[in-house]
Tab-separated table of C-alpha atoms in Angstrom:
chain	number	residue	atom	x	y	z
A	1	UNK	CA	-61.329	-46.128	-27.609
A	2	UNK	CA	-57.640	-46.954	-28.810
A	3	UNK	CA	-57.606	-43.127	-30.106
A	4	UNK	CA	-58.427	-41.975	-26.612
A	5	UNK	CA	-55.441	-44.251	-24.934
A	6	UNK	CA	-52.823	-42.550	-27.644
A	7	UNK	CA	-54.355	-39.514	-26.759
A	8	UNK	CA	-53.836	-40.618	-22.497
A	9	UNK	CA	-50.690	-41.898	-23.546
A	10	UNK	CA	-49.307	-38.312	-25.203
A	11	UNK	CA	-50.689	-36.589	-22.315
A	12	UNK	CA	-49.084	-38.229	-19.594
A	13	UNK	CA	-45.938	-38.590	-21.684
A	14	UNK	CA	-45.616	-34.546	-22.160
A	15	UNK	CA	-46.350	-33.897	-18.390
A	16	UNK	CA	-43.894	-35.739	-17.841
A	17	UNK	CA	-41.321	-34.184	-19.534
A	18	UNK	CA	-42.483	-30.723	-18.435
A	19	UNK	CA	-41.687	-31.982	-14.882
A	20	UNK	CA	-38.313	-33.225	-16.038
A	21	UNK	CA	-38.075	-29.505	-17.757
A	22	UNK	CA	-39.216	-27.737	-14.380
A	23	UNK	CA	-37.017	-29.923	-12.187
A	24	UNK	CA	-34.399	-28.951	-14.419
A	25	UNK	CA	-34.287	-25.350	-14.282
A	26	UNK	CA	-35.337	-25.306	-10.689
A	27	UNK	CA	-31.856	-27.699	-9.806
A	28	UNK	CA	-30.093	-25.655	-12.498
A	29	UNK	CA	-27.460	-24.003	-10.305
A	30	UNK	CA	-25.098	-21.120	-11.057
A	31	UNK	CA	-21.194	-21.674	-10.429
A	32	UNK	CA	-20.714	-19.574	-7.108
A	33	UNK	CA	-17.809	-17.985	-8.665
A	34	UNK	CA	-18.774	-16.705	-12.146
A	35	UNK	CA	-15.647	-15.377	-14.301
A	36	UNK	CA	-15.955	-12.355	-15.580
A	37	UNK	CA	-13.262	-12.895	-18.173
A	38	UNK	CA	-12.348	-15.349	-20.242
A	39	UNK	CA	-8.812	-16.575	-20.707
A	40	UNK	CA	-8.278	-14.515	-23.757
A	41	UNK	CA	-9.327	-11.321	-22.727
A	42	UNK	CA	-7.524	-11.585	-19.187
A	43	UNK	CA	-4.329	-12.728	-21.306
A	44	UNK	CA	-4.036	-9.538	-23.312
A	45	UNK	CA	-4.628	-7.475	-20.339
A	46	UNK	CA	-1.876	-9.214	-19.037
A	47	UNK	CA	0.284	-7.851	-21.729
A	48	UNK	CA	-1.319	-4.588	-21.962
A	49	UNK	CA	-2.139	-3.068	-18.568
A	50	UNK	CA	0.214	-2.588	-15.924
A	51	UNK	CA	-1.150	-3.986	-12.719
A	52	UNK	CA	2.465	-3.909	-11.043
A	53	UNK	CA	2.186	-1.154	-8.230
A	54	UNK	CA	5.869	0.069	-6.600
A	55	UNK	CA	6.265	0.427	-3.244
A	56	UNK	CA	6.575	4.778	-3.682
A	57	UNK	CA	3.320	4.943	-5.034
A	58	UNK	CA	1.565	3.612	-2.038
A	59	UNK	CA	0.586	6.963	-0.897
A	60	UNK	CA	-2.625	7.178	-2.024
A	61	UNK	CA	-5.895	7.116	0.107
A	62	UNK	CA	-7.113	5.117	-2.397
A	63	UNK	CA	-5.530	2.215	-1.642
A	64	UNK	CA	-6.035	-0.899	0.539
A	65	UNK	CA	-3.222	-3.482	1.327
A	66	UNK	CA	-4.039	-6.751	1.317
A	67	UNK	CA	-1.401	-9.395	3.178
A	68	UNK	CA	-2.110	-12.826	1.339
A	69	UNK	CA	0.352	-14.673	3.719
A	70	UNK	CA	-0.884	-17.211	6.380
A	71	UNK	CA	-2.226	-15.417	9.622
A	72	UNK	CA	0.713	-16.638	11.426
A	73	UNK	CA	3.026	-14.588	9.029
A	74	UNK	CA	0.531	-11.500	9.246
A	75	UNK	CA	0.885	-11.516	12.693
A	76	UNK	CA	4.567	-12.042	12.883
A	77	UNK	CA	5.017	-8.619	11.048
A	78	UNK	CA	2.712	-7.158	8.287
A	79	UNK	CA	2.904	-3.674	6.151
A	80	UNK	CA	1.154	-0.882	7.993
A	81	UNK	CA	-2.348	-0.985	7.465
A	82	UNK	CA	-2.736	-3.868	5.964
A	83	UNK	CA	-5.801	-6.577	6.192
A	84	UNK	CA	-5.117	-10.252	6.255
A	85	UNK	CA	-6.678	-12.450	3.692
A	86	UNK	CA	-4.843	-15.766	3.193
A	87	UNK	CA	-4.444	-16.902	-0.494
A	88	UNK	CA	-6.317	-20.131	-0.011
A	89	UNK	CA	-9.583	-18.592	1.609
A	90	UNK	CA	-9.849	-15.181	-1.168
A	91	UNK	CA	-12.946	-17.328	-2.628
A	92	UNK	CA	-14.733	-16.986	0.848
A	93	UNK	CA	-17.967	-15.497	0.866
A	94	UNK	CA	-16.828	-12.543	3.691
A	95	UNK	CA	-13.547	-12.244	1.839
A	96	UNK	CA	-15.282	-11.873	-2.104
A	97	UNK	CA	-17.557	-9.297	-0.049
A	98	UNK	CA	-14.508	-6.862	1.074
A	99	UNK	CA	-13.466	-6.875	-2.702
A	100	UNK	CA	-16.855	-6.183	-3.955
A	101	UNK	CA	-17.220	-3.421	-1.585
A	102	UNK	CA	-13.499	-2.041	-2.225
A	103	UNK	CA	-14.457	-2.184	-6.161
A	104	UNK	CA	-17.901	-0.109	-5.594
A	105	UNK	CA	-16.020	2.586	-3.739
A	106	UNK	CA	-13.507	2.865	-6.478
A	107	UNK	CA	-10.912	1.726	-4.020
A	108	UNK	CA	-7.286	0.018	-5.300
A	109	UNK	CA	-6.844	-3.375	-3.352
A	110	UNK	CA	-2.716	-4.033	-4.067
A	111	UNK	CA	-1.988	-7.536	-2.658
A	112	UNK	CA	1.671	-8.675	-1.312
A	113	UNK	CA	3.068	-11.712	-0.416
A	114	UNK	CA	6.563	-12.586	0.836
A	115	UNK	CA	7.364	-12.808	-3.118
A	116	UNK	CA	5.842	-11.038	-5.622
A	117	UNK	CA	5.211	-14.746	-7.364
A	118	UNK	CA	3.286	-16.042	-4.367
A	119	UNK	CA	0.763	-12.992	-4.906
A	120	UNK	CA	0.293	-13.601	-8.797
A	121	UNK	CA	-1.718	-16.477	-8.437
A	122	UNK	CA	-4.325	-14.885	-6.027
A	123	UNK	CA	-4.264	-11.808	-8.099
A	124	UNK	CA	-5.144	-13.343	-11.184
A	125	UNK	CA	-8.005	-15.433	-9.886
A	126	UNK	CA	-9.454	-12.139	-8.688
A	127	UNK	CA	-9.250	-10.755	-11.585
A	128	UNK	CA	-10.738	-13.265	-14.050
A	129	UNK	CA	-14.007	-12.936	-11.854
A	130	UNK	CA	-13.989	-9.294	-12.425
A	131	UNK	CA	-12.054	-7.638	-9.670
A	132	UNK	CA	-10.274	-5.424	-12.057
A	133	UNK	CA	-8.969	-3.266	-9.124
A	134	UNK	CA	-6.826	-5.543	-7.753
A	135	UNK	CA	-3.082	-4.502	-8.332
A	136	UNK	CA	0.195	-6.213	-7.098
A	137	UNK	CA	2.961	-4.438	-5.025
A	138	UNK	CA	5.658	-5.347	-6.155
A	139	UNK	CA	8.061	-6.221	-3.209
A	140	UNK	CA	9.338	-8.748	-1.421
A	141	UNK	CA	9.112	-9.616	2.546
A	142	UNK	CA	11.187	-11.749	4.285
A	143	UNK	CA	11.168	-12.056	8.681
A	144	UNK	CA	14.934	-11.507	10.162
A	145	UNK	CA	15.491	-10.663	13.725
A	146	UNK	CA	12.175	-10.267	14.665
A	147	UNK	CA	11.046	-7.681	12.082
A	148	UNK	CA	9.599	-7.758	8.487
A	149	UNK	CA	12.417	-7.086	5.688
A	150	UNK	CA	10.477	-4.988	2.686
A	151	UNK	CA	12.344	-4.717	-0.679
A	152	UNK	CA	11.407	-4.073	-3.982
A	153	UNK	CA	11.002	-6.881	-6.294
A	154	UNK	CA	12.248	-6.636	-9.682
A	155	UNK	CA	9.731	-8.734	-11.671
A	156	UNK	CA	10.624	-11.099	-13.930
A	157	UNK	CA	14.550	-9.317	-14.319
A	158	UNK	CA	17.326	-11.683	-15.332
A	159	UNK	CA	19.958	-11.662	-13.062
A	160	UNK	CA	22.606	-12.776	-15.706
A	161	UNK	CA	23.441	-12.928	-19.115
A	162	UNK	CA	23.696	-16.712	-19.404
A	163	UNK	CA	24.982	-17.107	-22.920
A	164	UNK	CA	27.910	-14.236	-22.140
A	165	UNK	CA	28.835	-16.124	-19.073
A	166	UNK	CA	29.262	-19.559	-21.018
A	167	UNK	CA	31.326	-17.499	-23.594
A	168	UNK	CA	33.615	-16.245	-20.968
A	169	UNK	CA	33.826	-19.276	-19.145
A	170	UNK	CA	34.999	-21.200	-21.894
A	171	UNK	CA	37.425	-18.144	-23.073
A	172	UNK	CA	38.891	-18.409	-19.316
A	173	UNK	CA	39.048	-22.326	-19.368
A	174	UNK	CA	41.127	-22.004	-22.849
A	175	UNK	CA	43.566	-19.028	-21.952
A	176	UNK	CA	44.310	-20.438	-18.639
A	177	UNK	CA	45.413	-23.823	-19.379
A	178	UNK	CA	47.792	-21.815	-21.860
A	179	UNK	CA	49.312	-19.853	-19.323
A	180	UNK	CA	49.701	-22.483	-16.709
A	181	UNK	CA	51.359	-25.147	-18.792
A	182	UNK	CA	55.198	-23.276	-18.714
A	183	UNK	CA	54.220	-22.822	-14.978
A	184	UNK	CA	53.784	-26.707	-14.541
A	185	UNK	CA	56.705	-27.902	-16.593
A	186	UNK	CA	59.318	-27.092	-13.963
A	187	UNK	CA	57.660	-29.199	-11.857
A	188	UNK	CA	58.977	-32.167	-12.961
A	189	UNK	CA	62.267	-31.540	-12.207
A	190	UNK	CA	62.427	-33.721	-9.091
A	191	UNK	CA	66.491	-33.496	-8.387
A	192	UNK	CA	65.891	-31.985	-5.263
A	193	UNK	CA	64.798	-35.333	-4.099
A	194	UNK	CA	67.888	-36.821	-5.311
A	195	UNK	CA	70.417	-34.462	-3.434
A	196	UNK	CA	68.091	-35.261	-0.015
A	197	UNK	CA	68.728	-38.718	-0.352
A	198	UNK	CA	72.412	-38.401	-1.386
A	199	UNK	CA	73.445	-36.619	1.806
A	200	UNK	CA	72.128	-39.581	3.628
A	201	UNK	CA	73.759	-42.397	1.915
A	202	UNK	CA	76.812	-40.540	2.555
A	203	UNK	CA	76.123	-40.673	6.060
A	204	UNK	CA	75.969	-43.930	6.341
B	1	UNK	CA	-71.505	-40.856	-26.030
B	2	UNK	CA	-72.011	-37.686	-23.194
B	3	UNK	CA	-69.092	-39.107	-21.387
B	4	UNK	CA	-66.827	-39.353	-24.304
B	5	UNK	CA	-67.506	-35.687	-25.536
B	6	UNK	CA	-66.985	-34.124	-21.993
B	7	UNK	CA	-63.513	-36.205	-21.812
B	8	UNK	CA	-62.781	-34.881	-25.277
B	9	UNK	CA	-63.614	-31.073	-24.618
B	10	UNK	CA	-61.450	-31.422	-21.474
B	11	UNK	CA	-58.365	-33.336	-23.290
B	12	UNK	CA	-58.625	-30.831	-25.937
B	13	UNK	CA	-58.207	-28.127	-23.741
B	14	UNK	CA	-55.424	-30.043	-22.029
B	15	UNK	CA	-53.546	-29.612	-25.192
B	16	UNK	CA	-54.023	-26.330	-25.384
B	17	UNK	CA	-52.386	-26.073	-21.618
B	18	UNK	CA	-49.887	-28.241	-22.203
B	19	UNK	CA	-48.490	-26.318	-25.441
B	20	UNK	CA	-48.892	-23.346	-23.680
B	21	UNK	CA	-45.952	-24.374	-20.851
B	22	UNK	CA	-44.244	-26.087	-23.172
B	23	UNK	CA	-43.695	-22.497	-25.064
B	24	UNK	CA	-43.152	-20.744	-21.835
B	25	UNK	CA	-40.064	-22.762	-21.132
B	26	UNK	CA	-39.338	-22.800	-24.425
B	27	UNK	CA	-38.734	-19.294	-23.697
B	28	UNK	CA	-37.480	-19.364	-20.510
B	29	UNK	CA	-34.553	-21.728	-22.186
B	30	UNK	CA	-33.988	-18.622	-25.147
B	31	UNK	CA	-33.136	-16.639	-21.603
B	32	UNK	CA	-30.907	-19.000	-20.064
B	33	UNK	CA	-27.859	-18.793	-21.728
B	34	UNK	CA	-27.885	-14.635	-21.746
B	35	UNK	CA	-25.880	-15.635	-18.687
B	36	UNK	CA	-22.440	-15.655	-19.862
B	37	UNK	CA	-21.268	-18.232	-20.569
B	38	UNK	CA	-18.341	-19.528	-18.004
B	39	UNK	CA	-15.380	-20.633	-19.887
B	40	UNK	CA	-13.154	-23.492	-18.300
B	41	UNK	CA	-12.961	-25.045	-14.962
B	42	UNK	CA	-14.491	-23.745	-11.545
B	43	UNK	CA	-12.632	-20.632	-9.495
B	44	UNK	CA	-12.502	-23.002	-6.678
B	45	UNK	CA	-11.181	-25.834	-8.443
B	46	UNK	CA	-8.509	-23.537	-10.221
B	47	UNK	CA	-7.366	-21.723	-6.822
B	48	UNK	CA	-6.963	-25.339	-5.062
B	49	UNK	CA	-4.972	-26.703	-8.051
B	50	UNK	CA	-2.977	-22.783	-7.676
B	51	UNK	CA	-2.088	-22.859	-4.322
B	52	UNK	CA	-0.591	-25.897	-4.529
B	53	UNK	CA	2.864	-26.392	-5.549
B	54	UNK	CA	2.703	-29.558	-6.937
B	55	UNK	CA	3.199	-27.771	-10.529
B	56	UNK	CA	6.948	-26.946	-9.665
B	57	UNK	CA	9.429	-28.746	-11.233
B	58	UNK	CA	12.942	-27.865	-10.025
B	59	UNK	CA	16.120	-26.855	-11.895
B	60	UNK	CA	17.639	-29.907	-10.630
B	61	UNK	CA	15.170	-31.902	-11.806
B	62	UNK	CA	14.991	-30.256	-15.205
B	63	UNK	CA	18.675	-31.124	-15.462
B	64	UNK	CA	18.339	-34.327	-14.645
B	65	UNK	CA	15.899	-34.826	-17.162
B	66	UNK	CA	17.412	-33.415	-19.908
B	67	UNK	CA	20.525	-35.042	-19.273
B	68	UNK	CA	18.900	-38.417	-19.277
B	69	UNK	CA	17.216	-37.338	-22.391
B	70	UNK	CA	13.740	-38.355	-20.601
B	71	UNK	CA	11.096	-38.039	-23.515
B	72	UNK	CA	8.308	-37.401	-21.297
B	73	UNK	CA	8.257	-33.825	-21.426
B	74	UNK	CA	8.651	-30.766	-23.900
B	75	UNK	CA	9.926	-27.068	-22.414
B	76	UNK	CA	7.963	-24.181	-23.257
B	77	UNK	CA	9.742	-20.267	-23.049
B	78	UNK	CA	7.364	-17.975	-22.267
B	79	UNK	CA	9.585	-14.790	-22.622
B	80	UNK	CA	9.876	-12.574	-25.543
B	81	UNK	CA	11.641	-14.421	-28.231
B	82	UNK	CA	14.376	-11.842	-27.851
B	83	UNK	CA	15.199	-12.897	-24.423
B	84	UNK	CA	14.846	-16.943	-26.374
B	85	UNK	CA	17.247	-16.129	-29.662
B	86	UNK	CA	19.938	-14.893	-26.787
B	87	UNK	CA	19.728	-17.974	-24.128
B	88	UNK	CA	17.062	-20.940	-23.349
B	89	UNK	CA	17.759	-24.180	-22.457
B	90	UNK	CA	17.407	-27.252	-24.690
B	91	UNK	CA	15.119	-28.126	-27.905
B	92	UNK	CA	12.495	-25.422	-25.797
B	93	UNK	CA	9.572	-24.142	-28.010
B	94	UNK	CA	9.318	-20.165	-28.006
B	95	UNK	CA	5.609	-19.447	-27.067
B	96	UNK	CA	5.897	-15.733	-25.633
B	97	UNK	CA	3.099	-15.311	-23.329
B	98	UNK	CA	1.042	-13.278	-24.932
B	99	UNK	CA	0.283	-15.592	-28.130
B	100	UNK	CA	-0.523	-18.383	-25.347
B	101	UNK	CA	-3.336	-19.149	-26.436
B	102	UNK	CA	-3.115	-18.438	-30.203
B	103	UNK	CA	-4.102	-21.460	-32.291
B	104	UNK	CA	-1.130	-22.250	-34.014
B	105	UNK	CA	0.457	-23.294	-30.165
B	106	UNK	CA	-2.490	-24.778	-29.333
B	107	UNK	CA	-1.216	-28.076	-30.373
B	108	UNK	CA	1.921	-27.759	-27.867
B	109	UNK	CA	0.107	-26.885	-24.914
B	110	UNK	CA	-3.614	-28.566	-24.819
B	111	UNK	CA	-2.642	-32.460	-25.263
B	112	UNK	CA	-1.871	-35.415	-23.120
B	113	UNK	CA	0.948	-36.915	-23.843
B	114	UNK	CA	4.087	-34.546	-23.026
B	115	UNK	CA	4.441	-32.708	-19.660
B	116	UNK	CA	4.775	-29.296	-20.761
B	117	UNK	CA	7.447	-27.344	-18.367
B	118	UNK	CA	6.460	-23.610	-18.665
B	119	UNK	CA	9.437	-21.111	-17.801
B	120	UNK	CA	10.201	-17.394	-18.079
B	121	UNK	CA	13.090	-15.284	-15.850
B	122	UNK	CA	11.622	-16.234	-13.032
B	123	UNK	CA	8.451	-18.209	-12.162
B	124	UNK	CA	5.898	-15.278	-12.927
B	125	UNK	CA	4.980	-15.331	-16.033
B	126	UNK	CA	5.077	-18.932	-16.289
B	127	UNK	CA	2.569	-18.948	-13.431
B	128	UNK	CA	0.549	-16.891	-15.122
B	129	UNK	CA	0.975	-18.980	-18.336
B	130	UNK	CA	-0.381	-22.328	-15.765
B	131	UNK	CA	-2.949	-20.521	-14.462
B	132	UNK	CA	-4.884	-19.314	-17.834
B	133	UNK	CA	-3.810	-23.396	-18.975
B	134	UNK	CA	-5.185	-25.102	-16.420
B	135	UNK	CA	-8.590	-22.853	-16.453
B	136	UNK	CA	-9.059	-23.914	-19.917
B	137	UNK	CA	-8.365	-27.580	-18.400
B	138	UNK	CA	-5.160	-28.387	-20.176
B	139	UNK	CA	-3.531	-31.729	-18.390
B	140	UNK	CA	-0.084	-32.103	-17.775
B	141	UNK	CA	1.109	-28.363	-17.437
B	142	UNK	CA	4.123	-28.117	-14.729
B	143	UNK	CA	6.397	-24.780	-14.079
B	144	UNK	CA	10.073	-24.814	-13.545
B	145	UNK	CA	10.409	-23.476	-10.282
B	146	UNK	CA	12.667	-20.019	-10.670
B	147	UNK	CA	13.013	-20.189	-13.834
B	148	UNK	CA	16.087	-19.342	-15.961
B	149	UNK	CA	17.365	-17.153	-13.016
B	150	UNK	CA	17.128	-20.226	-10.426
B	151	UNK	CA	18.377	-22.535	-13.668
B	152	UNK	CA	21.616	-20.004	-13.801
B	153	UNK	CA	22.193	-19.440	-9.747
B	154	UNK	CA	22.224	-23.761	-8.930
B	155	UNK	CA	22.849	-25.405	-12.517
B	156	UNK	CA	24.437	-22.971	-14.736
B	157	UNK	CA	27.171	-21.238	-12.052
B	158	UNK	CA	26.317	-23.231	-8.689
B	159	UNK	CA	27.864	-21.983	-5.647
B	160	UNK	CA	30.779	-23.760	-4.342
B	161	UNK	CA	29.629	-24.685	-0.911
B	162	UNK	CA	31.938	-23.702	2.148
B	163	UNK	CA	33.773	-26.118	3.990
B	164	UNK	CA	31.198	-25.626	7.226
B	165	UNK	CA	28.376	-27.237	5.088
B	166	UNK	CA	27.268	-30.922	5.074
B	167	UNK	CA	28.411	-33.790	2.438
B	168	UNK	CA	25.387	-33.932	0.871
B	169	UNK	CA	25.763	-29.922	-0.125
B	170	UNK	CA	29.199	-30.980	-1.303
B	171	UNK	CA	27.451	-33.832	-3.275
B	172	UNK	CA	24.574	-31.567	-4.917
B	173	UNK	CA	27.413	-29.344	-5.922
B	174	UNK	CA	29.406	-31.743	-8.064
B	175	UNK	CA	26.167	-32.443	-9.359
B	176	UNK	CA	25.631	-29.321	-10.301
B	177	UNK	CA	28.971	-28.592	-11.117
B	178	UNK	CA	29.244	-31.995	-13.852
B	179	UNK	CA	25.781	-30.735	-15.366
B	180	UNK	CA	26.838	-27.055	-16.170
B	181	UNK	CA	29.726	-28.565	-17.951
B	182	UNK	CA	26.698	-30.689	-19.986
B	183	UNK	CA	25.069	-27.508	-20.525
B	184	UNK	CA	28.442	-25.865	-22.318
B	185	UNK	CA	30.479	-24.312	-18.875
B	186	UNK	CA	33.627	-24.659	-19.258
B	187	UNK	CA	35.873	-24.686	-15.665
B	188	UNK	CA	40.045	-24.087	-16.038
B	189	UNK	CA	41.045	-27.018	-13.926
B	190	UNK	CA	38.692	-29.101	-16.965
B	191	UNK	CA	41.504	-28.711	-19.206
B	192	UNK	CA	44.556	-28.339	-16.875
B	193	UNK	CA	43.285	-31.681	-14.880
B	194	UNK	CA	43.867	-33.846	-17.564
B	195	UNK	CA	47.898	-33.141	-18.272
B	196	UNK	CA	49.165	-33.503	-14.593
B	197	UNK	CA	47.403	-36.738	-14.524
B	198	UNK	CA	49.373	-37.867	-17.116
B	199	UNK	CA	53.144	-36.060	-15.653
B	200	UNK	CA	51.792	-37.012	-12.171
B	201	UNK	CA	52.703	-40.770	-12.796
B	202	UNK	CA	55.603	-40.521	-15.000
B	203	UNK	CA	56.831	-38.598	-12.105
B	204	UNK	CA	56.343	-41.463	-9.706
B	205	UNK	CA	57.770	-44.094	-11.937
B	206	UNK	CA	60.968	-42.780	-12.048
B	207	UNK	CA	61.378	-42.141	-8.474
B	208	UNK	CA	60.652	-45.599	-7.069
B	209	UNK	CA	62.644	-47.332	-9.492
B	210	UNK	CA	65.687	-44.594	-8.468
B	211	UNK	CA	65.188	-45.958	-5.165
B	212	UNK	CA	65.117	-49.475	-5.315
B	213	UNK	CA	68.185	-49.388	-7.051
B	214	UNK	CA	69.513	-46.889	-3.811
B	215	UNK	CA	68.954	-49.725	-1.434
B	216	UNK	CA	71.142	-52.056	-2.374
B	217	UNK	CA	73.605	-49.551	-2.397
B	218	UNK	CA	72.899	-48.774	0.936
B	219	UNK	CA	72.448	-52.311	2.535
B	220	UNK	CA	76.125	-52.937	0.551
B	221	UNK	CA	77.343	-49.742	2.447
């Protein structure tokens, strides 16, 4: 008898962990975004691809603007032919679907922004989760007088040489004060004061 | 006795059952991970922490900092250490971008007790720097907003605002202005300023005293 309760006892133990086990993998839930890179990987083709697209190569059939500004800026003014989808909402179901369906046909999707910066970040996401056709045009669009300013962004390009223009300012700070000090000397010589007053004690 | 054979037949065969599932999941648990396996935080989680801007630091605030000498933080260049040797701001670690995540820098970037203040030219690469951080759920990571070009156009050679413009504009500029002479500008009125001061009164010393002595004359005339 006390064999057949261990023997009870194992059995109902073990169903019950194959019931944990089943629960388990039936709750066990893929992320809804799955990455298709690691950081690594994305990281060196960072530094090893060019994913920058200028604004001359746009030609192509092949490609498909994508506006990543708010609707209210897409509506203002857009690029010709572009589609709308807002940085915040590129994780949507619809939205994931018109990149899927842009990658299968072999189709470049080249997103803008008004910077080239505000872009980046939705790029990158993209691309991590396997989107490796999605490209950055590399402009920047600002809204003046009613219409939608396009220039070319130069990524990443300093726009001084900060070290040279400490050097110089200091070389200018040191020569001046050279020149000028002659130039304030005579300055001191207040006389003229004197032979204003002079007149007018005489007067009296 | 018949009862207790039938129950053990049937618990026997139980077993049997039983270590047959058990071997099935088994299995099933071999397949599982041939999914690959997903490295850092969620997309979702990683674009809501993107799109937000709460990362930025701004030059002002960088200068600020670094003229208080505020401990909390450590700067991190991601630019080629060319671009570093030539100009970067102060006691910054080198870390070009594309040895991010190379062990030796591990120790600078993954930790919790320094802010770490990625910069490049401008804020792209240093975005991109946050962005492959924060996936791998680094805390603390911030980006200077602009980077060294924004640094150089408001702390390094600010504009001199136009008469037009409000006080504080006027304010922020002598700000600016004090701080680029902590960060090594040198202005020509910096050195000229300081000898008039000291003519200006020995100018004025003389002439009052001249005239007290005048008055007298005058009230005798």
């Amino acid at each position: 008898m006390k064999e057949l309760e261990k023997v009870k006892r194992i059995s109902i133990s073990s169903t019950l962990f194959i019931l944990a086990v089943l629960v388990g993998v039936l709750a066990y839930e893929r992320p809804e975004n799955m990455y298709a890179r690691n950081t690594k990987s994305t990281l060196e083709d960072l530094t090893r691809l060019n994913y920058i697209i200028p604004m001359d190569k746009l030609d192509s059939p092949d490609v498909v603007l994508v506006d990543i500004r708010r609707p209210y800026d897409f509506e203002q003014g857009h690029l010709e032919n572009a589609i709308n989808i807002p940085a915040a909402e590129i994780l949507r179901e619809e939205n994931k679907k018109i990149f899927r369906k842009l990658k299968d046909s072999n189709k470049l999707a080249v997103l803008y922004g008004n910077k080239i910066e505000e872009a980046n970040i939705p790029f990158l996401l993209l691309y991590q989760l396997g989107y490796d056709n999605v490209k950055l045009l590399s402009v920047n669009n600002k809204y003046l007088h009613n219409s939608l300013i396009t220039e070319s962004a130069d990524v990443e390009k300093p726009v001084a040489n900060i070290r040279a223009f400490i050097d110089e300012s200091v070389r200018n700070a040191t020569k001046k004060e050279e020149v000028k000090k002659p130039a304030v000397i005579p300055k001191k010589v207040i006389p003229v004061k004197k032979k204003k007053k002079l007149p007018v004690e005489g007067g009296c | 006795m018949m009862v207790k054979k039938k129950l053990a037949r049937f618990l026997s065969f139980r077993y049997v059952l039983l270590a047959l599932i058990l071997l099935i999941l088994a299995g099933g648990l071999v397949m599982l991970p041939k999914v690959e396996k997903q490295e850092g935080i969620h997309a979702e989680q990683l674009l809501n922490k993107a799109i937000s801007t709460e990362r930025y630091v701004s030059t002002d605030e960088l200068s600020d900092k670094i003229i208080s000498q505020d401990p909390s933080f450590i700067l991190v260049d991601v630019r080629d250490p060319q671009s570093f040797n030539e100009y970067s701001l102060p006691n910054a670690v080198n870390i070009p971008l594309r040895n991010l995540l190379d062990e030796e820098y591990e120790a600078y970037i993954n930790q919790t007790q320094y802010d770490v203040i990625f910069y490049s030219n401008d804020n792209f690469y240093a975005d991109q720097a946050w962005v492959l951080g924060n996936r791998l759920g680094y805390q603390n990571l911030r980006v200077l907003k602009g980077g060294i070009n924004e640094w150089y156009n408001s702390i390094i050679n600010p504009t001199v605002p136009n008469e037009q413009l409000a006080a504080e504009d006027f304010e922020l500029y002598s700000t600016r202005k004090a701080a680029s002479m902590f960060f090594g500008v040198m202005y020509p009125e910096q050195n000229r300023v300081e000898e008039p001061v000291i003519e200006k009164p020995a100018a004025r010393k003389v002439v009052p005293v001249k005239k007290k002595k005048k008055r007298p004359v005058e009230g005798g005339c």
